[in-house]
Amino acid sequence: MRETPEELKELQALLDSSLSRSTSHLRSIINADRTLTAEQLTGVLTGMCTLALSTVTAKGEPRISGVDGHFLHGRWHFGTAPGSAKARHLAARPAVSAAHMRGEDLGVFTHGTAEILNPRDGEPAADWPYLLAYFKEFYGDDAFGWDEVVFYRLHPHWMTVYASDIAGITAASRS
């Protein structure tokens, strides 16, 4: 867990407000007995988590693809090739949705806006050196040309979590 107490507080507020603004149908599925707190969530989402990432084409059509997701400081981070369709979509329309699912046990659903962390023609995010060090440690310093990947942070405006067995999911993350 890399989150500060303030980041955990912000994430918890987001989780609470997102669920409270959801439909009654969703709230009948995701409730206090079938969700995780911010602290539990950050303990479960460690390392690389496969995300189904949805972007939007110029025609307004949805496109979904898989990315390596890293949940750091209460936000999803992911990368792709600069020439990929998703990179083009995000450059023009940064709205994005992401889902991370582990069978029927866990689902993390997020809507928000993608921020480019290492733009080719601009200043990188202030925390880019920290994030780059994290990615290099995770993947290996020479895994690929680091300037050949564009990385993003998903700034969520809505996020909810389904957990079928809270005790089992959190216990598995500690082992």
PDB file of N, CA and C in Angstrom, residues 1 71 94:
ATOM      1  N   MET A   1       0.845  -1.172   0.000  1.00  0.00           N
ATOM      2  CA  MET A   1       0.000   0.000   0.000  1.00  0.00           C
ATOM      3  C   MET A   1       0.892   1.237   0.000  1.00  0.00           C
ATOM      4  N   PHE A  71      -2.525   0.245  -9.495  1.00  0.00           N
ATOM      5  CA  PHE A  71      -3.287   1.114  -8.613  1.00  0.00           C
ATOM      6  C   PHE A  71      -2.336   1.725  -7.600  1.00  0.00           C
ATOM      7  N   PRO A  94     -10.219  12.330 -23.671  1.00  0.00           N
ATOM      8  CA  PRO A  94      -9.601  11.648 -22.530  1.00  0.00           C
ATOM      9  C   PRO A  94     -10.575  10.941 -21.583  1.00  0.00           C
TER      10      PRO A  94
END
